Structure formats: C-alpha cells, structure tokens
Tab-separated table of C-alpha atoms and ligand atoms in Angstrom:
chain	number	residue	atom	x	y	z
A	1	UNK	CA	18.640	359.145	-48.472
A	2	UNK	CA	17.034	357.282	-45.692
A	3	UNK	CA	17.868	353.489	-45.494
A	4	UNK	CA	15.590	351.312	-42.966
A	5	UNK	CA	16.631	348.833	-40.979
A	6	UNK	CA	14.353	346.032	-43.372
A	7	UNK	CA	15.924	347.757	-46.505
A	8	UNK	CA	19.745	346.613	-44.888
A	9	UNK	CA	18.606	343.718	-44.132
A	10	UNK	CA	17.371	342.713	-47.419
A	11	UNK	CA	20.395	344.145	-48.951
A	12	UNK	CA	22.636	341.382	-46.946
A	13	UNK	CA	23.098	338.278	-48.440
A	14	UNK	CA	21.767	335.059	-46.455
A	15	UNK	CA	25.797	334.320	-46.470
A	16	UNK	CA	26.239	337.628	-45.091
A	17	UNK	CA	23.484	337.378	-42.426
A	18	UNK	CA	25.091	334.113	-40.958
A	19	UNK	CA	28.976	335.878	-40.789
A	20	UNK	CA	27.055	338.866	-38.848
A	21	UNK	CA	25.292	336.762	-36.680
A	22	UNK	CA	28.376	334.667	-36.097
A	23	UNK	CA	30.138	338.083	-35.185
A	24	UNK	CA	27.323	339.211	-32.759
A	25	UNK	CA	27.585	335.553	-30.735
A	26	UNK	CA	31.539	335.809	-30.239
A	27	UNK	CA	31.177	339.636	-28.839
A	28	UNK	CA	27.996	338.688	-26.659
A	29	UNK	CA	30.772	335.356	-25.336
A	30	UNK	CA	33.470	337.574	-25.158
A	31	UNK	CA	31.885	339.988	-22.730
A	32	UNK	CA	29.871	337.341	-20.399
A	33	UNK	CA	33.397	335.693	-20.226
A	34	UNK	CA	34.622	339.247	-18.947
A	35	UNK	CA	32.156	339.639	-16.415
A	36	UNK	CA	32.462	335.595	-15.095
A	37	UNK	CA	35.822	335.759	-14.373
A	38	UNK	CA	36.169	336.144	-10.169
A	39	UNK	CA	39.040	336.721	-8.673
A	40	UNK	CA	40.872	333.622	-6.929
A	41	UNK	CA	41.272	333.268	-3.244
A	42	UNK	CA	44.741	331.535	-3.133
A	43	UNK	CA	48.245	332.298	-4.636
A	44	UNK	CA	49.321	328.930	-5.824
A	45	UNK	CA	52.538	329.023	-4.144
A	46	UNK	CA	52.067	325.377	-2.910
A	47	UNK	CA	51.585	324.480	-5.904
A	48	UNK	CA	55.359	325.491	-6.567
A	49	UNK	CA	57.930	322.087	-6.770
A	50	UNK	CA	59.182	321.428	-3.155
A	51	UNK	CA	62.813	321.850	-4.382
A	52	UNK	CA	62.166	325.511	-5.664
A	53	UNK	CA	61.257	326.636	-2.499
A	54	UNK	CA	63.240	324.953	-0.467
A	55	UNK	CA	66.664	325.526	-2.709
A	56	UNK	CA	66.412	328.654	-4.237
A	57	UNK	CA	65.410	331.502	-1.669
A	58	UNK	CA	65.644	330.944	1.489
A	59	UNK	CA	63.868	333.710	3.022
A	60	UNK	CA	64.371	334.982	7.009
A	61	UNK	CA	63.909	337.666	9.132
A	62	UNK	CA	60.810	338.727	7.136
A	63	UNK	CA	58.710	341.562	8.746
A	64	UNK	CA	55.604	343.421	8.150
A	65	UNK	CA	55.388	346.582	9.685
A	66	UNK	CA	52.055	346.618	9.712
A	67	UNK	CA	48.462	343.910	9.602
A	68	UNK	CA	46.102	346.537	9.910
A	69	UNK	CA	46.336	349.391	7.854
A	70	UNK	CA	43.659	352.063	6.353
A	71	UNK	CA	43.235	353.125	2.513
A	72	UNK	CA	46.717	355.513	1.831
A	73	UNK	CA	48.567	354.135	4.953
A	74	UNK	CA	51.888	352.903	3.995
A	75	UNK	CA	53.537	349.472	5.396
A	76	UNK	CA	56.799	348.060	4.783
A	77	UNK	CA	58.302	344.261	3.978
A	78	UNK	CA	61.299	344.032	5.086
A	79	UNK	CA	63.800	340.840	5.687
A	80	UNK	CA	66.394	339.175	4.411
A	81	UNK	CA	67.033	336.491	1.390
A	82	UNK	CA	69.972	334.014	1.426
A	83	UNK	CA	70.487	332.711	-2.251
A	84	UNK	CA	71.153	329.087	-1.846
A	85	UNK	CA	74.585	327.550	-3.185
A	86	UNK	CA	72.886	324.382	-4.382
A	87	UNK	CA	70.303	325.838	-6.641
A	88	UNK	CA	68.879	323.473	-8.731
A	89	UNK	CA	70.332	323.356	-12.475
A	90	UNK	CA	66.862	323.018	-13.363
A	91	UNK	CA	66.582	326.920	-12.309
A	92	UNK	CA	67.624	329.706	-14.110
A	93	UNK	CA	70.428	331.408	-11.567
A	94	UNK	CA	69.263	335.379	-10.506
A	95	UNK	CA	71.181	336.624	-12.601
A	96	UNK	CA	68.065	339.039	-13.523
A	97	UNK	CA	65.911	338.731	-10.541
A	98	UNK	CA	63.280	341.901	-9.626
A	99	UNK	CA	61.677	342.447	-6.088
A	100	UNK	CA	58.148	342.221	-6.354
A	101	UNK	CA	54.639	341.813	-4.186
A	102	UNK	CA	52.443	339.007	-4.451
A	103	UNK	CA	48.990	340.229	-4.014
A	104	UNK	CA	45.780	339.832	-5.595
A	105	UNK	CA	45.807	342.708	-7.653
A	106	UNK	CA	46.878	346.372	-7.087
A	107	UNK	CA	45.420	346.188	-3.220
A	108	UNK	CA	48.412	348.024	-2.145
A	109	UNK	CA	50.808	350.005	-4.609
A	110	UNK	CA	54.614	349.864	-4.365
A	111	UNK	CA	55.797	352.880	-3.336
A	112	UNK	CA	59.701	351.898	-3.235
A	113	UNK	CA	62.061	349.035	-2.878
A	114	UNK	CA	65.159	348.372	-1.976
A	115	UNK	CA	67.744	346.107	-1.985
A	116	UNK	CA	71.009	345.738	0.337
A	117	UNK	CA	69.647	349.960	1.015
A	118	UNK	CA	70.434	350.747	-2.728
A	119	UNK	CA	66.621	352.073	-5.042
A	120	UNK	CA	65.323	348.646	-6.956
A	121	UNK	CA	62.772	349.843	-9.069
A	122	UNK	CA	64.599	347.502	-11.619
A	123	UNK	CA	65.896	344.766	-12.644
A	124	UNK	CA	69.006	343.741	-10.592
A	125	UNK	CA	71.449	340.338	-10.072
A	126	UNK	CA	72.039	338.171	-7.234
A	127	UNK	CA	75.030	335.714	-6.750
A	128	UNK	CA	74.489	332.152	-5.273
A	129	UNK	CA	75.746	331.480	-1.965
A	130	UNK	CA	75.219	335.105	-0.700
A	131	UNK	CA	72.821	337.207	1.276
A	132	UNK	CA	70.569	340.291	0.868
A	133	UNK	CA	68.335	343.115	2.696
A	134	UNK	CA	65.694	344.201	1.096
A	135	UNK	CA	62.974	346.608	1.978
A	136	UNK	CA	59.472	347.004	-0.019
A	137	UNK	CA	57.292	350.325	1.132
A	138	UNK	CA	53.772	349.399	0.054
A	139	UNK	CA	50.259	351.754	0.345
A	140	UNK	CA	46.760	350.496	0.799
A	141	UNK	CA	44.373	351.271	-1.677
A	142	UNK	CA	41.840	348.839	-1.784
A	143	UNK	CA	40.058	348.136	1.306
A	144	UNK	CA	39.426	344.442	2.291
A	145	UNK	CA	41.869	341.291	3.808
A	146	UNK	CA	44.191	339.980	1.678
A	147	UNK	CA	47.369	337.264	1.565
A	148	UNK	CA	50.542	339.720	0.984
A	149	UNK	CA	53.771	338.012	0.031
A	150	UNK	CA	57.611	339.194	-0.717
A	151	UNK	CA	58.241	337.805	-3.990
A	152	UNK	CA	61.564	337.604	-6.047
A	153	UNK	CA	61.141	336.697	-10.246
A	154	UNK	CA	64.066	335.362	-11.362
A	155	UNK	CA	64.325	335.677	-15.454
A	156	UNK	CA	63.542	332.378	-16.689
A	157	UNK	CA	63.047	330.973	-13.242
A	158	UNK	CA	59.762	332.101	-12.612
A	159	UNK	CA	58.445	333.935	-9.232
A	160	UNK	CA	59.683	332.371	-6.087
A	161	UNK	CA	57.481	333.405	-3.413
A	162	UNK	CA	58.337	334.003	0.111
A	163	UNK	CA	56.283	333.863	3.059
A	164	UNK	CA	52.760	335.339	3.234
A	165	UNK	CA	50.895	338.000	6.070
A	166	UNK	CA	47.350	338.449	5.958
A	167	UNK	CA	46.717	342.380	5.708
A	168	UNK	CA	43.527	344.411	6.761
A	169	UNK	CA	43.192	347.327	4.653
A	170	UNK	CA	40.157	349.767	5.975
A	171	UNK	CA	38.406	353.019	4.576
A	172	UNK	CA	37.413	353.530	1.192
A	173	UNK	CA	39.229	352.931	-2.369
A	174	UNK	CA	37.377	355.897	-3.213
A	175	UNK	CA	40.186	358.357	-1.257
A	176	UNK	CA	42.951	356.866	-2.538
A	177	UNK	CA	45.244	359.614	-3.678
A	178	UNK	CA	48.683	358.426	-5.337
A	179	UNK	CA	50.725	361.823	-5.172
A	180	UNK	CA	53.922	362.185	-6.615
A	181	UNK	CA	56.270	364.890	-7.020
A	182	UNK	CA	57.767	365.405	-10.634
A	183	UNK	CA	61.152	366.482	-11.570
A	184	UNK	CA	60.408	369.827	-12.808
A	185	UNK	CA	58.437	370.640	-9.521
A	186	UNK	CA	54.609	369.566	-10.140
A	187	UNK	CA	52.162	367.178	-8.637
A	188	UNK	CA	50.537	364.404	-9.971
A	189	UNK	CA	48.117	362.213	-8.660
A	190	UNK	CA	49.031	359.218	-10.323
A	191	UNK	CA	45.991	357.024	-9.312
A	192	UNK	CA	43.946	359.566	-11.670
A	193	UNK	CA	46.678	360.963	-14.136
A	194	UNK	CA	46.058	360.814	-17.743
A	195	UNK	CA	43.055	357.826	-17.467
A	196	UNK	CA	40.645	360.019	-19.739
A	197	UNK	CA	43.221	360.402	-22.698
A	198	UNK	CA	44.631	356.687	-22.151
A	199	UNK	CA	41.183	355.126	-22.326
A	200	UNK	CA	40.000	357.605	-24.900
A	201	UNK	CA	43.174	356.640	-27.125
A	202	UNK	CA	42.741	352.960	-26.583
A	203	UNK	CA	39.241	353.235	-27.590
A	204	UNK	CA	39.841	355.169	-30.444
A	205	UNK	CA	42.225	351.995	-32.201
A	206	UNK	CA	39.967	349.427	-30.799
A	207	UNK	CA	37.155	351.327	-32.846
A	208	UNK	CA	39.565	351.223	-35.891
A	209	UNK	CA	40.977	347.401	-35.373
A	210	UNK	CA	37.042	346.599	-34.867
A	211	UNK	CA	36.030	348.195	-38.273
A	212	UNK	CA	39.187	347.109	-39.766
A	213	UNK	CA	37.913	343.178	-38.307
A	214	UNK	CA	34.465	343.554	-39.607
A	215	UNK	CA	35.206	344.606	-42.917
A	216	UNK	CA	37.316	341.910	-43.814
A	217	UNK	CA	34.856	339.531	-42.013
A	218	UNK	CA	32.061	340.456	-44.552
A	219	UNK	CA	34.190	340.181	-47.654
A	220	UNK	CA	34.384	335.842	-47.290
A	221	UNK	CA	35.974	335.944	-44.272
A	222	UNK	CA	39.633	336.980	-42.915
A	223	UNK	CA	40.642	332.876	-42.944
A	224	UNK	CA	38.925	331.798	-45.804
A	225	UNK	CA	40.923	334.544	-47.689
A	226	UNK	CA	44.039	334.011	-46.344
A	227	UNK	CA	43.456	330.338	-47.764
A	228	UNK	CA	43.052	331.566	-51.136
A	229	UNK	CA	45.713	333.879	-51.795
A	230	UNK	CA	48.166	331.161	-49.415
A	231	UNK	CA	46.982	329.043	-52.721
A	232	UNK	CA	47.758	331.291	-55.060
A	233	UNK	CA	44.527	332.788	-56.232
A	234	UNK	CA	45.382	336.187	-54.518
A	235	UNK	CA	44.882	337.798	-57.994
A	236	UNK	CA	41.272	336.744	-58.989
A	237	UNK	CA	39.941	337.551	-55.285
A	238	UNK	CA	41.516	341.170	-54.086
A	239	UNK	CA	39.622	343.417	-55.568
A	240	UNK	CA	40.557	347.321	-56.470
A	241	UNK	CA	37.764	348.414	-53.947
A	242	UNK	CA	39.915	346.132	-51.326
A	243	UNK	CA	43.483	347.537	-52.464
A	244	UNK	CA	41.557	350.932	-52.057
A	245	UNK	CA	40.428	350.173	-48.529
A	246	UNK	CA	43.672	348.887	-47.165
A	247	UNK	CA	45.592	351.744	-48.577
A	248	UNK	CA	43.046	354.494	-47.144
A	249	UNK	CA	43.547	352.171	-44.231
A	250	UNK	CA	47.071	352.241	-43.687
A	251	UNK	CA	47.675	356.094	-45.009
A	252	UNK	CA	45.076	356.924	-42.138
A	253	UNK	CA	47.243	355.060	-39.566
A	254	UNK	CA	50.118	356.982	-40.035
A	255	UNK	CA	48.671	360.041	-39.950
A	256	UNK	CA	47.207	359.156	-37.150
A	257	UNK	CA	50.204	358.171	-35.585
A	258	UNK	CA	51.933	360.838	-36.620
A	259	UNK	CA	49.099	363.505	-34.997
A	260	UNK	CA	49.135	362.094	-31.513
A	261	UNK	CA	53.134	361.819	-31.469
A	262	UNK	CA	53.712	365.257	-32.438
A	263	UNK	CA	50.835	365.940	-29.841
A	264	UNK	CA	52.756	363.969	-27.097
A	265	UNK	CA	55.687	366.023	-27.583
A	266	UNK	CA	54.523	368.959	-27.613
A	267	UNK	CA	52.423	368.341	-24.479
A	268	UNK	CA	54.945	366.922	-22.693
A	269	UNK	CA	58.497	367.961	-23.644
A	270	UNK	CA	60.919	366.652	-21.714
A	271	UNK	CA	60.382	362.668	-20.485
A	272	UNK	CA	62.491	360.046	-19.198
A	273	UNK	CA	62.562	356.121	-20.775
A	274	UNK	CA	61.330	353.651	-18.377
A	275	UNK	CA	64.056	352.800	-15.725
A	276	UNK	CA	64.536	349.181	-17.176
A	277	UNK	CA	68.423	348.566	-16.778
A	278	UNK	CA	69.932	345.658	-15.296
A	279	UNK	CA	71.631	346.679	-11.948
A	280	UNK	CA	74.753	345.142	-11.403
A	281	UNK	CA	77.314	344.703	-8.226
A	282	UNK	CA	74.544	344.802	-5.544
A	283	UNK	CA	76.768	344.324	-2.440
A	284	UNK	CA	75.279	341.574	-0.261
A	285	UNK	CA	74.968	341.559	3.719
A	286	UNK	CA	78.820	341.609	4.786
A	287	UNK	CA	79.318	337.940	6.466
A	288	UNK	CA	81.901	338.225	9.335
A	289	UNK	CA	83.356	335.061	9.302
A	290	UNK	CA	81.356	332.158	10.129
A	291	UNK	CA	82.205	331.191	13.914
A	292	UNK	CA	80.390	327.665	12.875
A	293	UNK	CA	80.857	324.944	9.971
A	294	UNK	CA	79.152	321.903	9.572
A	295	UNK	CA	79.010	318.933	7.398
A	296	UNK	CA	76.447	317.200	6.245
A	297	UNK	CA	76.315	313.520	7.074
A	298	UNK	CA	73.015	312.607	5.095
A	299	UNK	CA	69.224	312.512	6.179
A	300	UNK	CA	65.870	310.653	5.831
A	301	UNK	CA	62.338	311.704	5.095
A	302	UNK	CA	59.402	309.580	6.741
A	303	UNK	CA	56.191	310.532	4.701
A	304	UNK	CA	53.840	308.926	7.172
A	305	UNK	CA	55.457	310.933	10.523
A	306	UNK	CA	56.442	313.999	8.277
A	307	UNK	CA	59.345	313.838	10.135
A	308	UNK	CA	62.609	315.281	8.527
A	309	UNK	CA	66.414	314.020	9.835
A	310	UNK	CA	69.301	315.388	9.164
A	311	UNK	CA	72.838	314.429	10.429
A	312	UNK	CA	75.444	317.102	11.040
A	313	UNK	CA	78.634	317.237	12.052
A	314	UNK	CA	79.063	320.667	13.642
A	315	UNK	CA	82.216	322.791	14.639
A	316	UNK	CA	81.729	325.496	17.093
A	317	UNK	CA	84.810	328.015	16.125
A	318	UNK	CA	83.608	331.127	18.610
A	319	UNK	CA	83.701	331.392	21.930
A	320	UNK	CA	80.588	330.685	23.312
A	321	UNK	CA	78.696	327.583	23.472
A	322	UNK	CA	76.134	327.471	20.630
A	323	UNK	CA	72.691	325.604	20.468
A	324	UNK	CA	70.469	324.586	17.595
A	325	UNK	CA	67.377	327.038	17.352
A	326	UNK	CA	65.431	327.118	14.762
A	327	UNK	CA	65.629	325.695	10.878
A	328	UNK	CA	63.693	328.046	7.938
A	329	UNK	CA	63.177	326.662	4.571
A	330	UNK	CA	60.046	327.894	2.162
A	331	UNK	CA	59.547	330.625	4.916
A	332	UNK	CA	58.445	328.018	7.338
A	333	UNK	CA	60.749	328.060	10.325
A	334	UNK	CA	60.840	325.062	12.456
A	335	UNK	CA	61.438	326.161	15.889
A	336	UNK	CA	63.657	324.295	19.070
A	337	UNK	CA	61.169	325.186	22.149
A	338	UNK	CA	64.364	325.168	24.190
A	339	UNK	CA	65.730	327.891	22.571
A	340	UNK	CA	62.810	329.854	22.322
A	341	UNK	CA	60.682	330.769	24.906
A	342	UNK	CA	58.466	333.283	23.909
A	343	UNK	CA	56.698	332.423	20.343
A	344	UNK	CA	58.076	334.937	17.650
A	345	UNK	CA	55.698	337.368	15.563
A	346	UNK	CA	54.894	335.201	12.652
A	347	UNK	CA	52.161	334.055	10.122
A	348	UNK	CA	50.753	331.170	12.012
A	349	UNK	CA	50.458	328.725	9.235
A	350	UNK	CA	54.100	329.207	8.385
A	351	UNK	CA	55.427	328.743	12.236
A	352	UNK	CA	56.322	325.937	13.536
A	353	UNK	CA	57.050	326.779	17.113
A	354	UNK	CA	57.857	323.081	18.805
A	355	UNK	CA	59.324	321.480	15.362
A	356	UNK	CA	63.019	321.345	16.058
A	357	UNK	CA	64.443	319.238	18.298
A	358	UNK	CA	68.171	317.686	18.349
A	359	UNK	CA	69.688	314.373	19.586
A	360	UNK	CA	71.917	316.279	22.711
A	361	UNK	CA	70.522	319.434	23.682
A	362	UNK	CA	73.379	320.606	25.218
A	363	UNK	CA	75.137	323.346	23.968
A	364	UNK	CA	77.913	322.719	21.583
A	365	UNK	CA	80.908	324.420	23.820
A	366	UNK	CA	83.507	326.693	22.068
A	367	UNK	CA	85.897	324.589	19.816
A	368	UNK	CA	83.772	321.287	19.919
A	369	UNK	CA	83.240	319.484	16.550
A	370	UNK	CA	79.745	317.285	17.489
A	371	UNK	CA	77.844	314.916	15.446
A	372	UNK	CA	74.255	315.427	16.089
A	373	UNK	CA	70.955	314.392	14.804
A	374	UNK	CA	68.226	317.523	14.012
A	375	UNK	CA	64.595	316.513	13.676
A	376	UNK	CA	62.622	318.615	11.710
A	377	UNK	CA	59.058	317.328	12.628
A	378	UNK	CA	55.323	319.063	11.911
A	379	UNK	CA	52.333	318.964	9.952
A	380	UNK	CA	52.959	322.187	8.029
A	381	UNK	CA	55.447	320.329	6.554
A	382	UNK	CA	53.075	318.779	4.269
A	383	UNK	CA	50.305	321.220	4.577
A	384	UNK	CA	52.884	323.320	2.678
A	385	UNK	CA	53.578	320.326	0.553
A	386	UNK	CA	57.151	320.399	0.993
A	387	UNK	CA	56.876	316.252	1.554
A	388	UNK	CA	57.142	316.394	-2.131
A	389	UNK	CA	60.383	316.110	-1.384
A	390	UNK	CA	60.370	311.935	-1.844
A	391	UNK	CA	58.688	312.365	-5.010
A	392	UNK	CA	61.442	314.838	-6.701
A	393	UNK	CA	64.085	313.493	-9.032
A	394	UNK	CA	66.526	314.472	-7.158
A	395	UNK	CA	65.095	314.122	-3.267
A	396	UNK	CA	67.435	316.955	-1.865
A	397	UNK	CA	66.141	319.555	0.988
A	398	UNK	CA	67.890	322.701	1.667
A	399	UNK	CA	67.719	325.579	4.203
A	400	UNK	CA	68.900	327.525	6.739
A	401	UNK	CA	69.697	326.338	10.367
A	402	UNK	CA	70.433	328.831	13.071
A	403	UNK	CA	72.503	328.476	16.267
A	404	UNK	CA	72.234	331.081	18.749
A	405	UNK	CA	74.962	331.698	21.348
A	406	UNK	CA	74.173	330.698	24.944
A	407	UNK	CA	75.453	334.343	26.864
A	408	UNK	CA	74.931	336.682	24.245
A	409	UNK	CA	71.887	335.131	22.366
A	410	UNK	CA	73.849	336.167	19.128
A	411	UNK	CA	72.965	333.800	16.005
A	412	UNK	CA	74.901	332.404	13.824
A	413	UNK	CA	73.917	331.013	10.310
A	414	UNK	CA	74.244	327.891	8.727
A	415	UNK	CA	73.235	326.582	5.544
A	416	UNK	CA	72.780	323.020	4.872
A	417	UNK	CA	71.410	320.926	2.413
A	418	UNK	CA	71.709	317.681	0.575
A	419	UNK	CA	70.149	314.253	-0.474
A	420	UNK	CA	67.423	312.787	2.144
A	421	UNK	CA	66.386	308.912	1.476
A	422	UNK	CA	62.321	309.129	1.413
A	423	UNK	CA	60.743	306.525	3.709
A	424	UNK	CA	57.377	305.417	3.443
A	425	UNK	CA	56.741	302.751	6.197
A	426	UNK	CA	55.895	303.797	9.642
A	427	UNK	CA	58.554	303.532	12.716
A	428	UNK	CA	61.735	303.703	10.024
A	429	UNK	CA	64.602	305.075	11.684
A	430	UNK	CA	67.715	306.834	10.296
B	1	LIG	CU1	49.202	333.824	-0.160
C-alpha cells in the first residue's frame, strides 16, 4: 500500500496539523539557537565578589612554563596557594576542593595534576591557614590565543580563579593525538577512542525519546494529559492502544538495555570506576617557623586615589634585616620598586611593579618590632574591581605580604588581613 504525502495530510486532523506544525517551529528554534551561540571572550572572574578573591586563595609563585606552544606540546602551571585563615563564613571551607583549568573550552587537555607532589585527578581537602604546591601538565590541542587560568572549585564555594596567562597555541587541531597507555599494555588514542559507538548510542535513544515525544504530542498533548489524569479522568482518556504502546515501550527499553550491557562486558572485561574519592591528609608546604609576626593595626580604602593603607606592627625574629617587597592578593602582586629591580615574569595586567611603597624604607633590623604604614596604590586595583571592597558587608581585604631579607634575599611570608574604613572624598588620610 502506497500512502501519498496529500493522502497523510488529509488523514491529520486540523488539531493535529497545528500540534505538528507547533513541533516543526520548536526543532527549527532549537537548532538556530545551537548554531547562534558564540563563544565568549572573557572569563568573568571580575565579576567574582572582591572578598572571594581576595580572602579565600591567595595565589603566588604562579608559573607557566610555556606562552607559546604548538598543537600536542605540553606546558605546565605550577605555583603555590595559601588558604586564607579568615575565609569568609559566607564560603563553603575546601573541604572538597579539585584543581582545575580555566579555559575556554578543551584548548588544552589536562594531562596530570598534582598537589603538594601527590596525583590529583580527584577530589581532595585543604585546611585554612595552610599552604600548597601544585602542578597542572596541560597539552595544546586547539590552535589559537587564549586566557589560561589555575583554578581551584571548592564544593559549594564555587570556582575561585587564580591568575590568568595568555597562551599561543600553533599547528593544526587536526594532529592532535591524545595517546595513552592502558593497564593491560595497549594504546589508545583517546582524542578518537570510542566517538563512533558513543555518538551512534546517543543517537540511537535520542531517536527513541524523539518518537517516544511525538507520539504522546499527537495524542492531545503530553501537558494537556497530564492535566486530565492529575484531575482524575485518567480512566476515560488512556486508551488500551496507549497502555499497549507504553508497555511495548518500556519492554523494548530493557531489552535494549540489557543488549548493550551484556555487549559492554563482553567487549571490555575488566574496567575500573571513575577515580572519584575524596583525598584526604594532603600534607601542605612544611612552614619553618615564621622569622616575622605582625599585627594588624587597621587600614583605609580611598576609592577616588585607589589607594589601599594598611598599618602593621611588624617583628623581625631572624637575623637579618628584612624589607617590605611586594603584597599579592587576587593574583595581583603589588610590587616595592626598592626591592625589586628587575620587573618579574608576569601577566602584565595582573603586575603591579611600582605599587608598594612603605612609610620608612629602611630595613626592619633583626629583633626590631616597627610600626609602619604599607601603601598599596594602582589602577589595577580597580580595573580588577577589587575597590569593591567599600561596597562589601563586611569591608575586609586580605593577602599576602612578603619581606625579603637584605643579605640573603630570602623571603619570608606574611599574611594579613582585616577591616579597612572605605573613603570616598579626595585627599583623606589614615
Ligand atoms: Cu581570563
């Protein structure tokens, strides 16, 4: 029997016709929606509260091995993370924290990671007030420039994103090649690996949960239904042809189920579960004793100057005279041009290289307990939005401030924090 298109047609209600047509418009939406989305230029991570970045992670000595890298080159991240002792009770603690990437898509694939030199592929805890190295061995894949960040997601914290390194990737995503070695002996080239069968099986219940859509869609609609029987009349509108539908339905799911498991296993034999354990007992970066203390004496922020001061009362325990360096907070590090001479390898729009300065630049001698004034002062500082700092309900700052010994250049670490009065006239002084 041959059935022409007109002879369908006619067979269709005017009811009918409508629901199809209605059907046709949300699949022709749903795929020009598909092909309009673009992929955004920007991560956002100014967008993050200035007290998340600035009290959470405070992230230092962050390297990228390489900028310029070709399609299957690896790079690493490496650096550390000090977990600040005031987090903010409005932040889940890392408890359950994972190393990540932030990058705009799969541009470079994470080969390994690793934190304090122990395998993170997983799920592993931090403790406040401590520090942690972390490595993150990354390969090119898609050629192009893009913004490449160290990221840690904290389990109901969110992602808290570290500093960012714009990353050339050359050659062609074409000859990308993902090799890996299995456990029984055999290479894989992941990048390729089982794509047929996983789009084939995807398709496959798409096609079903399609047919399964559109038949219910033509019998009054799935919501109109569900109104009826939620109102009782489930008897007078399920018909026999409907109960014999759903039951083929389901029986055929099973089956089907049932098929491509026993398929799996026979195929593949012996497999592992997904490494998805929380690892405990990390050990942090062993702190020798601290040869310097400080207390914090309270601070100002002046919006117009963007001009950060902080008063500290400093003891120098070690034997060498110390001097103020450099402050880091959000991955921007504010730097004391006394201190440094040559300008550090850094993302630009993170360094600060003349914004430190203190009230007596001479160095705090061995055993001295000094009061001085440190001026955190530069633009970035609201470029990066941190001066959203006078607008938080609770205006604290945080971060870390480094002193570096006058013979032996050695640095010492110092975290400070705490409430900062916001000013908003011009010329206000501490
Ligand atoms: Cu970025």
């Amino acid at each position: 029997m041959q059935l022409s298109i007109g002879n369908m047609i006619a067979g269709i209600s005017g009811a009918r016709l409508a629901r199809a047509a209605t059907l046709a418009l949300a699949a022709v939406g749903a795929a020009a929606s598909l092909s309009a989305a673009t992929p955004a230029s920007a991560h956002g991570e100014r967008s993050q509260q200035a007290f998340l970045r600035m009290r959470t992670l405070n992230w230092y000595d962050v390297k990228w091995s390489k900028t310029e890298v070709n399609v299957n080159d690896e790079m690493a991240i490496t650096g550390k993370v000090h977990v600040f002792s005031g987090w903010p009770q409005a932040v889940a603690k890392p408890e359950e924290a994972f190393l990540n990437v932030c990058e705009p898509g799969p541009v470079l694939i994470r080969k390994s990671s690793f934190v304090s030199g122990i395998p993170a592929p997983r799920t592993f805890s931090m403790e406040v007030g401590k520090d942690y190295e972390y490595k993150i061995v990354l390969k090119a894949r898609r050629q192009g420039r893009y913004h490449v960040h160290v990221q840690i997601n904290v389990k109901d914290g969110g992602p808290i994103v570290g500093p960012g390194q714009w990353i050339t990737i050359k050659g062609d995503m074409s000859n990308f090649v993902n090799d890996v070695q299995l456990l029984d002996g055999t290479t894989i080239d992941l990048e390729h690996y089982g794509i047929a069968w996983t789009m084939i099986y995807h398709f496959i219940w798409m096609a079903a949960a399609a047919v399964w859509v559109i038949y219910w869609f033509m019998q009054k609609g799935i919501i109109a239904r569900g109104w009826q029987v939620a109102a009782g009349k489930g008897k007078d509108i399920i018909t026999p042809a409907d109960k014999r539908f759903g039951g083929i339905w389901l029986a055929g799911s099973l089956l089907a189920l049932l098929f491509f498991y026993a398929q799996a296993n026979r195929e593949f034999p012996r497999t592992l579960p997904m490494q998805a354990g929380l690892l405990k007992g990390i050990s942090p970066i062993d702190d020798e004793l601290p040869l310097v203390t400080s207390r914090y004496l309270g601070g100002t922020y002046k919006v117009p100057g963007r001009d950060l001061t902080i008063k500290l009362r400093i003891t120098n325990h070690g034997s060498e005279p110390l001097r103020v360096g450099e402050f880091t907070t959000a991955g921007l590090r504010f730097l004391n041009p006394d201190v440094f001479k040559t300008r550090p390898e850094y993302p630009e729009y993170l360094l600060a290289d003349r914004g430190l300065s203190v009230s007596d630049p001479t160095p705090i001698a061995p055993g001295e307990t000094r009061d001085l004034t440190v001026d955190v002062q530069d633009a970035r500082f609201d470029i990066e939005r941190l001066s959203d700092l006078a607008y938080d309900t609770d205006s604290q700052f945080g971060g870390l401030l480094f002193l570096f010994g006058e013979q032996s250049g050695k640095r010492e670490k110092l975290e400070v924090g705490g409430p900062v009065i916001p000013r908003f006239q011009a010329g206000a002084s501490l």
